[in-house]
XYZ file of C-alpha atoms in Angstrom:
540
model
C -39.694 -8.183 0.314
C -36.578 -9.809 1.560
C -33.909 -10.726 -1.145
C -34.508 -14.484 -1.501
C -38.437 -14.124 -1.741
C -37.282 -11.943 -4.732
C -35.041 -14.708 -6.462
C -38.017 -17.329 -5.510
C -40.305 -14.744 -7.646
C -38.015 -14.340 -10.669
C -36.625 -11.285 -9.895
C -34.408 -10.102 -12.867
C -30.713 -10.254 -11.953
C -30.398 -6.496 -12.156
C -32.970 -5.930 -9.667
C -31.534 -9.260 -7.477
C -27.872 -7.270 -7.839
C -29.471 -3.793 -6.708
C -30.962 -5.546 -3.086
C -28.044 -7.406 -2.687
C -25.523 -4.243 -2.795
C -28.224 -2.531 -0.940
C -27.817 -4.886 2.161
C -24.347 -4.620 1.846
C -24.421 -1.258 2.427
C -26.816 -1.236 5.082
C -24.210 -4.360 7.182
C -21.398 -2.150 6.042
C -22.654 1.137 7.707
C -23.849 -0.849 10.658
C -20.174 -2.181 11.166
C -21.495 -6.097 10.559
C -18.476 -8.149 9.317
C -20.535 -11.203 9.406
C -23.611 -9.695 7.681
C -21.143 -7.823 5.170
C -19.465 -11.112 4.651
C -22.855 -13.064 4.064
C -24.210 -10.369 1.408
C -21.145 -10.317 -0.404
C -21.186 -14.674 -0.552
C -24.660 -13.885 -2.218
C -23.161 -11.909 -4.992
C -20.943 -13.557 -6.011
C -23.702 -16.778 -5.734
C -25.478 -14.456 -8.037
C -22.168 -14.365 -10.262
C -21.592 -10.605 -10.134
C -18.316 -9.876 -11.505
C -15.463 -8.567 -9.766
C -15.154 -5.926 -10.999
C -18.491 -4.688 -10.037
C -18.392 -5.764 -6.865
C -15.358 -3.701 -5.968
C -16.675 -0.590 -7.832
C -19.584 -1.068 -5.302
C -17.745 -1.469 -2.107
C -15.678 1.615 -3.205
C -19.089 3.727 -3.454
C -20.154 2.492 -0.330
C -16.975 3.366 1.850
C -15.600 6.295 -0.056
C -17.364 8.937 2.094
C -16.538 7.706 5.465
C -12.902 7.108 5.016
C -11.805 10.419 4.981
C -10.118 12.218 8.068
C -9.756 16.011 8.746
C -6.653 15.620 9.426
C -4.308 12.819 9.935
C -3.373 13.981 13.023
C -4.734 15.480 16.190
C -3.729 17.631 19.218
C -5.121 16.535 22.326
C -4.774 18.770 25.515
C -1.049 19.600 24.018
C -0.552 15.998 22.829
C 0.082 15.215 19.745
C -2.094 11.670 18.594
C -1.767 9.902 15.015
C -4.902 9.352 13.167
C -4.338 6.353 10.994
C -5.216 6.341 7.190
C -7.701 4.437 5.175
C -6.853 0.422 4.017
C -10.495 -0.184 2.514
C -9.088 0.938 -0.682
C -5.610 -0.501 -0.337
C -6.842 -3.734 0.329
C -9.310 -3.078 -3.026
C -6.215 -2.773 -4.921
C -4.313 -5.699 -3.055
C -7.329 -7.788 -4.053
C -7.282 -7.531 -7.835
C -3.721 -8.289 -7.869
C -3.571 -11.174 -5.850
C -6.705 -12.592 -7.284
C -4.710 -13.178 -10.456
C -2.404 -15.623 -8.560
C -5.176 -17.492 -6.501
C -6.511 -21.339 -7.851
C -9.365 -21.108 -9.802
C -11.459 -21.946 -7.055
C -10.348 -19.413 -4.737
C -10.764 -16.449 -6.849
C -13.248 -14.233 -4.678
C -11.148 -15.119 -1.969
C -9.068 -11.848 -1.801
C -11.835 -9.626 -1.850
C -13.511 -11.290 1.095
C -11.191 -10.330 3.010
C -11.534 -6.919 1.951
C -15.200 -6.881 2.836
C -14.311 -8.218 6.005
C -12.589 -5.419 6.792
C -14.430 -2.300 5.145
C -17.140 -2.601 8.180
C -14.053 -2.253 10.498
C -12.383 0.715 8.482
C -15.154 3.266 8.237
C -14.837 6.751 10.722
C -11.228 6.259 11.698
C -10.927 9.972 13.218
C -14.021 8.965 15.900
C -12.449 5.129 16.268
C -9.266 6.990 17.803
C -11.670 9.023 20.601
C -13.829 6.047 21.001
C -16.801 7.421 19.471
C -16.690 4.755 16.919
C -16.342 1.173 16.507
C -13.880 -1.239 14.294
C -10.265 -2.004 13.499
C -8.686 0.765 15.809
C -10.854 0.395 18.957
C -10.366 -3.472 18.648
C -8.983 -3.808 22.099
C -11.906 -2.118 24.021
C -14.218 -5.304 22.421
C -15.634 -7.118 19.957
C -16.685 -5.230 16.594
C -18.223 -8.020 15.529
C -20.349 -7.683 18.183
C -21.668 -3.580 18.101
C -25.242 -2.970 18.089
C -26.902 0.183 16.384
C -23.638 1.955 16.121
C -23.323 5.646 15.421
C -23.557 6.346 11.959
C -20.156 7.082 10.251
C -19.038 10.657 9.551
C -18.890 12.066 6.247
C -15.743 14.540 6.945
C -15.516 15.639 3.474
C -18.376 15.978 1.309
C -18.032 15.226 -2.484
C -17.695 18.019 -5.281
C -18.171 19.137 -8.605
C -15.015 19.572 -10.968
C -13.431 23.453 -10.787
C -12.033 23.795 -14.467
C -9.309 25.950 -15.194
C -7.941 27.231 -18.338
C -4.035 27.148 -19.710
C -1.301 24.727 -20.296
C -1.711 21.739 -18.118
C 1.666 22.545 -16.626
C 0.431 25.301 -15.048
C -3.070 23.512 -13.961
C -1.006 21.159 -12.713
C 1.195 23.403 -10.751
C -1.800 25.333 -9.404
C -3.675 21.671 -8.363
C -0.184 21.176 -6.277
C 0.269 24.511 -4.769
C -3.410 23.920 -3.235
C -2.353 20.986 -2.118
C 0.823 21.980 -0.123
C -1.729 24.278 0.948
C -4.385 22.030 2.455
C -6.652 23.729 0.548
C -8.424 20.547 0.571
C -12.261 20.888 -0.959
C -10.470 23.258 -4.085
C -7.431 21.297 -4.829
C -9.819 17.882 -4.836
C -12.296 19.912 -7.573
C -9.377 21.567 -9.628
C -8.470 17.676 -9.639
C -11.643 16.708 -10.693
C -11.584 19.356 -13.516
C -8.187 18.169 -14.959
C -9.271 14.396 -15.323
C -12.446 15.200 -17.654
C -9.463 15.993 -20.283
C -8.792 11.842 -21.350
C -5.670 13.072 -23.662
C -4.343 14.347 -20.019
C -5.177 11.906 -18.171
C -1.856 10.211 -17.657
C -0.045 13.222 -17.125
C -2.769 14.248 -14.096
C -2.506 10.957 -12.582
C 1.440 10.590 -12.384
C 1.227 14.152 -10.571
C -0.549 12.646 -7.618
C 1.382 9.722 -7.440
C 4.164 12.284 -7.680
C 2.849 14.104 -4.762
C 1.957 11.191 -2.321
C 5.308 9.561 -3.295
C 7.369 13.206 -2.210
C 5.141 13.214 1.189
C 7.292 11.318 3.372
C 8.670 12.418 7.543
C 11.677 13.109 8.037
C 12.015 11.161 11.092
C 10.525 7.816 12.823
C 12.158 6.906 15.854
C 9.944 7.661 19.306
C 6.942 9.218 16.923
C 3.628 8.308 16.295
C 2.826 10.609 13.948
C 4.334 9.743 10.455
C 3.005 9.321 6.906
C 4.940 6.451 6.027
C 4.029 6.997 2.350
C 0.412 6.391 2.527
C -0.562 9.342 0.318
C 1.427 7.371 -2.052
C -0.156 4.068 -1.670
C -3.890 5.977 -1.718
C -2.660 7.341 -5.308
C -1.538 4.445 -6.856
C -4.504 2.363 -5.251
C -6.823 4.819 -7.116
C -4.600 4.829 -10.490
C -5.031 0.915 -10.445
C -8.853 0.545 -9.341
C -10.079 3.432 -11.820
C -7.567 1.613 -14.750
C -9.298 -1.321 -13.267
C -13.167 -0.328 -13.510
C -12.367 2.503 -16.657
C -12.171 6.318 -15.301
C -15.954 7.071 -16.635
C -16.776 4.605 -13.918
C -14.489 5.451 -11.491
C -15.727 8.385 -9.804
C -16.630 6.989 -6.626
C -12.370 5.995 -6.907
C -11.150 9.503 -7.478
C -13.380 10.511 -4.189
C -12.433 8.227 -1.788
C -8.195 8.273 -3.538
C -7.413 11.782 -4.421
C -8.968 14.066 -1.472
C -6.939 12.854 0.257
C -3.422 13.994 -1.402
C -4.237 17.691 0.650
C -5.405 16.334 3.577
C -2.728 17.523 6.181
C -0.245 17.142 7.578
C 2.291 17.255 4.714
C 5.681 16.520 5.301
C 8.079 17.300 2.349
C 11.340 17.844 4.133
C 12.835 14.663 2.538
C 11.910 15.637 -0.770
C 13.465 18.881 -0.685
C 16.664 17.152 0.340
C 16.626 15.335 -2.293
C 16.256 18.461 -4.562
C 19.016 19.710 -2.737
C 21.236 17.060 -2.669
C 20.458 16.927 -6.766
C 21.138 20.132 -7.178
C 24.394 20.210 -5.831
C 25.775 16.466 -6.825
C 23.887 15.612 -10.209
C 23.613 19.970 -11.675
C 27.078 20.374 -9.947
C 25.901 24.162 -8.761
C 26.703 25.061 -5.390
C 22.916 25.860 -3.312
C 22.218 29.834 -2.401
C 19.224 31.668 -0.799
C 17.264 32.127 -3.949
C 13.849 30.170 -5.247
C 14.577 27.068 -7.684
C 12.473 25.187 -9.347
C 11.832 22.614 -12.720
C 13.959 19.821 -13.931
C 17.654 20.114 -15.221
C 18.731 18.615 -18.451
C 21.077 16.658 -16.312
C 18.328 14.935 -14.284
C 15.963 14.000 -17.729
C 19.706 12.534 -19.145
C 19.934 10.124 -16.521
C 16.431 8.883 -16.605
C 16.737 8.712 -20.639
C 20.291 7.183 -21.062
C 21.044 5.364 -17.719
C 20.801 1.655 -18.898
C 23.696 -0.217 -17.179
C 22.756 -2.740 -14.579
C 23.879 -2.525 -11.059
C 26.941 -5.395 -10.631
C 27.641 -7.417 -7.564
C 30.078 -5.251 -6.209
C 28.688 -2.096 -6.532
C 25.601 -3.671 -4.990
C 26.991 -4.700 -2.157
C 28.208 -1.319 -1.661
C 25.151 0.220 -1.443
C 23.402 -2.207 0.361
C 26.142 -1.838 3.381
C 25.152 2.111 3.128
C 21.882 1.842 3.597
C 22.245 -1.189 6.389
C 24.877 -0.269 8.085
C 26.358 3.160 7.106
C 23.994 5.837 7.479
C 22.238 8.591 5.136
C 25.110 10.666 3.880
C 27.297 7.197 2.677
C 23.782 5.720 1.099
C 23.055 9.346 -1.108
C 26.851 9.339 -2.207
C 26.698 5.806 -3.213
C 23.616 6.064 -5.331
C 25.075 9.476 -7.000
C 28.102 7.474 -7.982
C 25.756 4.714 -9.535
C 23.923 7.403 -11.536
C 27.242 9.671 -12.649
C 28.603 5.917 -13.961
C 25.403 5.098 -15.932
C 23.539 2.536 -13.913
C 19.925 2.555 -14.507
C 17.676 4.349 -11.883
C 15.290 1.445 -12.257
C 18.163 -0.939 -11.065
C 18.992 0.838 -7.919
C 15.196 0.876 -6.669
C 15.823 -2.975 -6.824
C 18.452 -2.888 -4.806
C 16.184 -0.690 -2.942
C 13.690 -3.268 -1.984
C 15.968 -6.230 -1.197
C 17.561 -3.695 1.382
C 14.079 -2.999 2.793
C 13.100 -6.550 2.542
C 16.204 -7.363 4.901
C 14.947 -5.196 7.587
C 11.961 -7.240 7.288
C 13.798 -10.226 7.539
C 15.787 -8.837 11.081
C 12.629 -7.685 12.854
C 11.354 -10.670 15.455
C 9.086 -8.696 17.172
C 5.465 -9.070 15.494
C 4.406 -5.540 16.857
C 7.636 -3.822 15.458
C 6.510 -4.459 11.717
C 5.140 -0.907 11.084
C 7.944 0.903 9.778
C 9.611 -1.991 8.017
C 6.658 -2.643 6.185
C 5.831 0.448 5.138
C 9.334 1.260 4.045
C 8.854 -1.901 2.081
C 5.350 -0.928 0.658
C 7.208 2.739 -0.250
C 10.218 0.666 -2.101
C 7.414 -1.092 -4.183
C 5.686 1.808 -5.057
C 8.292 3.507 -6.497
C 9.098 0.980 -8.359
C 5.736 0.591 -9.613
C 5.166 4.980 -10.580
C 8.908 4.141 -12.429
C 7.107 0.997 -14.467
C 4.062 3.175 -14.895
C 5.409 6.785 -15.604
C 7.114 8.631 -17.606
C 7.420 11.698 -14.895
C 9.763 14.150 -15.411
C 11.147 14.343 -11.136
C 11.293 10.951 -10.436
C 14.984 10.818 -10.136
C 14.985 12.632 -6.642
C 12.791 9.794 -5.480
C 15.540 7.221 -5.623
C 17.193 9.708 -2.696
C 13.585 9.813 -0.463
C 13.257 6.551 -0.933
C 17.060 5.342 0.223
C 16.823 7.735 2.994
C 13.360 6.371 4.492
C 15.444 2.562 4.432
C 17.473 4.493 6.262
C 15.021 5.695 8.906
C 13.923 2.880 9.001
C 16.868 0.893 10.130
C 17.736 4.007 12.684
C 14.610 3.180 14.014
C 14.430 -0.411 14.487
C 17.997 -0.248 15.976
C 16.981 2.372 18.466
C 14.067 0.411 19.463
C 16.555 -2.536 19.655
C 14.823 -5.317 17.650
C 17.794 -6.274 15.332
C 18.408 -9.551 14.988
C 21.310 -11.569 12.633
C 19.798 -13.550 9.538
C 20.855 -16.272 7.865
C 17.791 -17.710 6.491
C 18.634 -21.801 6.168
C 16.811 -24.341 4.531
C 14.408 -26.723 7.097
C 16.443 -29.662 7.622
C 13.669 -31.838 7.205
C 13.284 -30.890 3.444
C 15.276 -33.610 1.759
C 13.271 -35.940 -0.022
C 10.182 -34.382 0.059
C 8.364 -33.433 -2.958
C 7.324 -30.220 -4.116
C 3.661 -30.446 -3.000
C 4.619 -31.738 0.535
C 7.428 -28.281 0.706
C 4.136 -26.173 -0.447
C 2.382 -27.422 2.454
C 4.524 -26.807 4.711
C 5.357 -23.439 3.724
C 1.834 -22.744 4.209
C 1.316 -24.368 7.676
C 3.768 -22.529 8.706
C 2.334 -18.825 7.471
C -0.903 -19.511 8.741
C 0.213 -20.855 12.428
C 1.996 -17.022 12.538
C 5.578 -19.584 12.419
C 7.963 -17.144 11.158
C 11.229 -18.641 11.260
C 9.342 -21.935 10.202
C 7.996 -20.213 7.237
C 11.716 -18.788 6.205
C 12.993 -22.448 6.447
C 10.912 -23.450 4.486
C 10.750 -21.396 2.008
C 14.209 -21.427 1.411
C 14.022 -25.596 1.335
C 12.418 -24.964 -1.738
C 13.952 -22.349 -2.912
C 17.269 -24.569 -2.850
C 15.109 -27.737 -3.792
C 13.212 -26.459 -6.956
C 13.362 -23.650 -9.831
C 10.081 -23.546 -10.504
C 9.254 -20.139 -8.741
C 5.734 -19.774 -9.752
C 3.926 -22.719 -7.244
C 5.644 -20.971 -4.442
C 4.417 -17.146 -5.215
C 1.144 -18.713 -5.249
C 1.192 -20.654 -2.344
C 2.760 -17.899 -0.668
C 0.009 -15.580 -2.389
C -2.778 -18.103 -1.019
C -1.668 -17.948 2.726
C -2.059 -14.376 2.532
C -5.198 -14.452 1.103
C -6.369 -16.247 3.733
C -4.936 -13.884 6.947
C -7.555 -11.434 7.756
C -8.489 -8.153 10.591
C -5.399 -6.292 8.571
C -5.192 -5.533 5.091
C -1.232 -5.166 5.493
C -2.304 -9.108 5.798
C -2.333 -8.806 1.880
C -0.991 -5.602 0.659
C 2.418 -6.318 2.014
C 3.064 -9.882 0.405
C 1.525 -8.657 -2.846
C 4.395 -6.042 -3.338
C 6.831 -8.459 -2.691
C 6.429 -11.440 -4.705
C 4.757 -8.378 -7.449
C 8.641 -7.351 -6.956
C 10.067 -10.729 -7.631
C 8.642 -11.060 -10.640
C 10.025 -7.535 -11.319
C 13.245 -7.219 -9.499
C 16.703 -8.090 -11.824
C 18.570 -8.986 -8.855
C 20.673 -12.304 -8.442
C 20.024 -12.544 -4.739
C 15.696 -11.769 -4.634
C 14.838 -14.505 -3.869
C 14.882 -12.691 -0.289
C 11.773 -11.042 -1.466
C 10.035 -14.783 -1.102
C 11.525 -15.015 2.503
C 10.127 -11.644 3.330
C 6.942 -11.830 2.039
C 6.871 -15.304 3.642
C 8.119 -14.123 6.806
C 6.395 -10.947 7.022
C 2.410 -12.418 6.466
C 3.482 -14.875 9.177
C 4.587 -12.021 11.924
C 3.121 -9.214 11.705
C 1.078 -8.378 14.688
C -2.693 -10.284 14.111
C -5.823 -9.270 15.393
C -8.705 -11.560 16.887
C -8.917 -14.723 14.954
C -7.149 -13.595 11.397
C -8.446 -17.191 9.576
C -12.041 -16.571 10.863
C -12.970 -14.826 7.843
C -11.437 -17.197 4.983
C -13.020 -19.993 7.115
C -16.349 -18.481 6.782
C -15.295 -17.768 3.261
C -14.848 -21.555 2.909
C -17.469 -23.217 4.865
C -20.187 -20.740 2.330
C -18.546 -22.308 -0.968
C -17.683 -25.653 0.843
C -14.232 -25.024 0.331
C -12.256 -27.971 2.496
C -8.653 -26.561 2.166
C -10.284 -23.503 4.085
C -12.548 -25.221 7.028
């Protein structure tokens, strides 16, 4: 009995919800964006919540978006395998919903189930084995017929419960995952989040680890972790806060395997242990094992409170543009030995990583930018969130991947001056007509357009909140690539955040940055869709 024939019978809605997320699956599985899409206009026909309907699309993904290994070695070459977005764009989604119109409230997540068909088996899309987002260029995937089923790399597991303070559980749970002891460290991690009073503390650990993953170099590699084990944590802190932890299995599965997954990179980190060590502790670094936190770092994350002025901002933000690594770690050590908050800096932080944004023309030279950006956020976010005891030495990762990052896109030459100036066609138009434009000019991939006009109502109008949303909506409506969403949700998240004078660069780059980066296929086909099923005109 097909689903419909059910409804025309009286089918309780239970039973109605139950085919419906079973026909999901099944379009899911058989890589059918357009089926996928269809089911999931159903449900929320049906008016299944949200929150459900994310919970499901979790289940149904979790096991097939694991790799083993994010990178491989083939015939002596070393070849990146990329990491999941179906979650990432799950957590994009409930954030951005909250700044859609009423109307356009599902919106977000279609998008996300657009994609989940293409995200599934990433490790056989990269030998060709499988179909979707990363074999786009040999064809269609909207177009695959009885594809191979997807790979379950890394079963699920039972919690492994250990005994002791949850210091040392905790220590154990990250000495199996600098490890790779993959399938132990993921059920000693199961085994510490049954305890709700520790809950917190478990949690801000993996962030903690993902965020202290990070290369130590960029330029002329393909193999990098950009902070993704960072952005998987978080994405599973939010979506299990989100759906309540005694729901959220199916979260923890497809979020914190991954943390061991290899390769690790944690040369960064220990710099910035180093570099604490000797500039914050004062004691000069010999061949012996160190370890824990020194009164020195917890006083600067409990009594730093002074904002970061003009002037000293300025010189940081020439560091990390212009100056190099060893200028940029000096200049935030002086910040913290004067009493300027640690929360401050990471502002500074972003608008830094928001300018390399902002100076990249090339839509296929987004990747590192981006993610720099994405790692800026996320800090900023495990600061907001946390109360973690290391998190100091993150302000030095994080200032050295802007760093990288800007080493990177000057070797690869795509540097280019910005000035962002107001559209000189501006004056005299309302606000409405500037909110079009802006939009018209994200979703016809019009980059400098979109800066101009942005910044024409920046200048034009105070009111900040139409613009995040309209900025927020053109997102929204970008599909084939969660960073589609994910990016422009840290940003303007950041604006409303960020204590800085000059952010209202975060606007620009957020505008900017949803307008450029590289698009796949037709990247409106699925809001269109999303719009023609609800008879949506602003989206046909």
């Amino acid at each position: 009995m097909d689903t419909q024939t059910e409804i025309a019978r009286g089918a309780s809605p239970a039973s109605e919800a139950a085919a419906l997320y079973a026909k999901l699956e099944d379009r899911i599985l058989m890589r059918d964006q357009v089926g996928a899409s269809e089911t999931y206009y159903d449900l929320v026909r049906a008016g299944r919540p949200m929150k459900e309907i994310i919970a499901e699309g979790v289940r149904i993904h979790a096991p097939y978006t694991h790799v083993p290994y994010h990178e491989r070695m083939d015939d002596g070459y070393p070849n990146f395998v990329n990491n999941d977005h179906c979650l990432l764009s799950a957590r994009a989604t409930i954030n951005l919903a909250r700044l859609m119109p009423q109307d356009l409230t599902m919106l977000p997540m279609a998008q996300t189930i657009w994609y989940i068909p293409t995200g599934l088996d990433i490790w056989n899309q990269k030998i060709n084995k499988a179909p979707g987002h990363y074999t786009r260029h040999r064809g269609d995937p909207t177009k695959v017929e009885a594809p191979p089923a997807p790979v379950v790399f890394w079963p699920d597991q039972q919690p492994l419960r250990q005994e002791g303070p949850l210091k040392e559980r905790l220590n154990t749970w990250m000495t199996l995952v600098h490890r790779g002891q993959v399938i132990e460290a993921y059920r000693v991690f199961l085994g510490l989040m049954e305890n709700t009073a520790e809950r917190k503390d478990v949690l801000a650990e993996m962030c903690f680890a993902g965020l202290i993953d990070v290369q130590d170099r960029l330029l002329w590699n393909r193999s990098y972790t950009t902070g993704h084990k960072a952005y998987r944590a978080r994405s599973t802190v939010e979506l299990g806060n989100l759906l309540g932890w005694e729901n959220a299995h199916n979260v923890l599965y497809a979020g914190a395997l991954d943390v061991a997954v290899g390769p690790r990179w944690y040369s960064s980190y220990e710099m910035a242990c180093n570099w604490v060590k000797m500039t914050i502790e004062g004691e000069a670094l010999h061949a012996v094992p160190y370890g824990g936190v020194s009164e020195a770092e917890v006083a600067m994350l409990r009594d730093n409170k002074e904002p970061v002025n003009q002037e000293e901002a300025a010189v940081l933000m020439r560091a990390l543009l212009r100056e190099g690594e060893v200028p940029t770690l000096e200049a935030i050590t002086k910040l913290l030995k004067a009493g300027k908050d640690p929360r401050r800096i990471i502002d500074l932080l972003q608008l830094a990583a928001a300018q390399v944004v902002l100076e990249t023309s090339d839509p296929n030279n987004f990747n590192m930018p981006h993610h720099c950006y994405e790692y800026q956020n996320t800090l900023a976010w495990f600061f907001d969130t946390f109360d973690h005891p290391r998190r100091l030495r993150l302000l030095f990762v994080a200032a050295s991947f802007v760093n990288q990052v800007v080493d990177h896109q000057r070797g690869i030459g795509d540097v280019r001056n910005f000035v962002p100036q107001a559209a000189p066609g501006a004056t005299g138009l309302s606000q409405a007509q500037v909110l079009e434009r802006v939009d018209a000019a994200i979703c016809a991939l019009a980059g400098d357009e979109c800066i101009a006009w942005t910044q024409a109502y920046c200048e034009g109008f105070s009111d900040r909140a139409p613009i995040v949303q309209r900025i927020a909506l053109a997102a929204s409506k970008l599909g084939n690539d969660p960073h589609n969403q994910e990016i422009a949700q840290c940003m303007l998240m950041d604006f409303g955040t960020n204590q800085q004078p000059d952010r209202d660069k975060l606007l620009l780059a957020a505008a900017y940055h949803t307008a450029m980066h590289r698009k796949y296929g037709d990247p409106l086909e699925a809001a269109r869709r999303f719009g023609q099923a609800f008879q949506i005109a602003t989206l046909q």
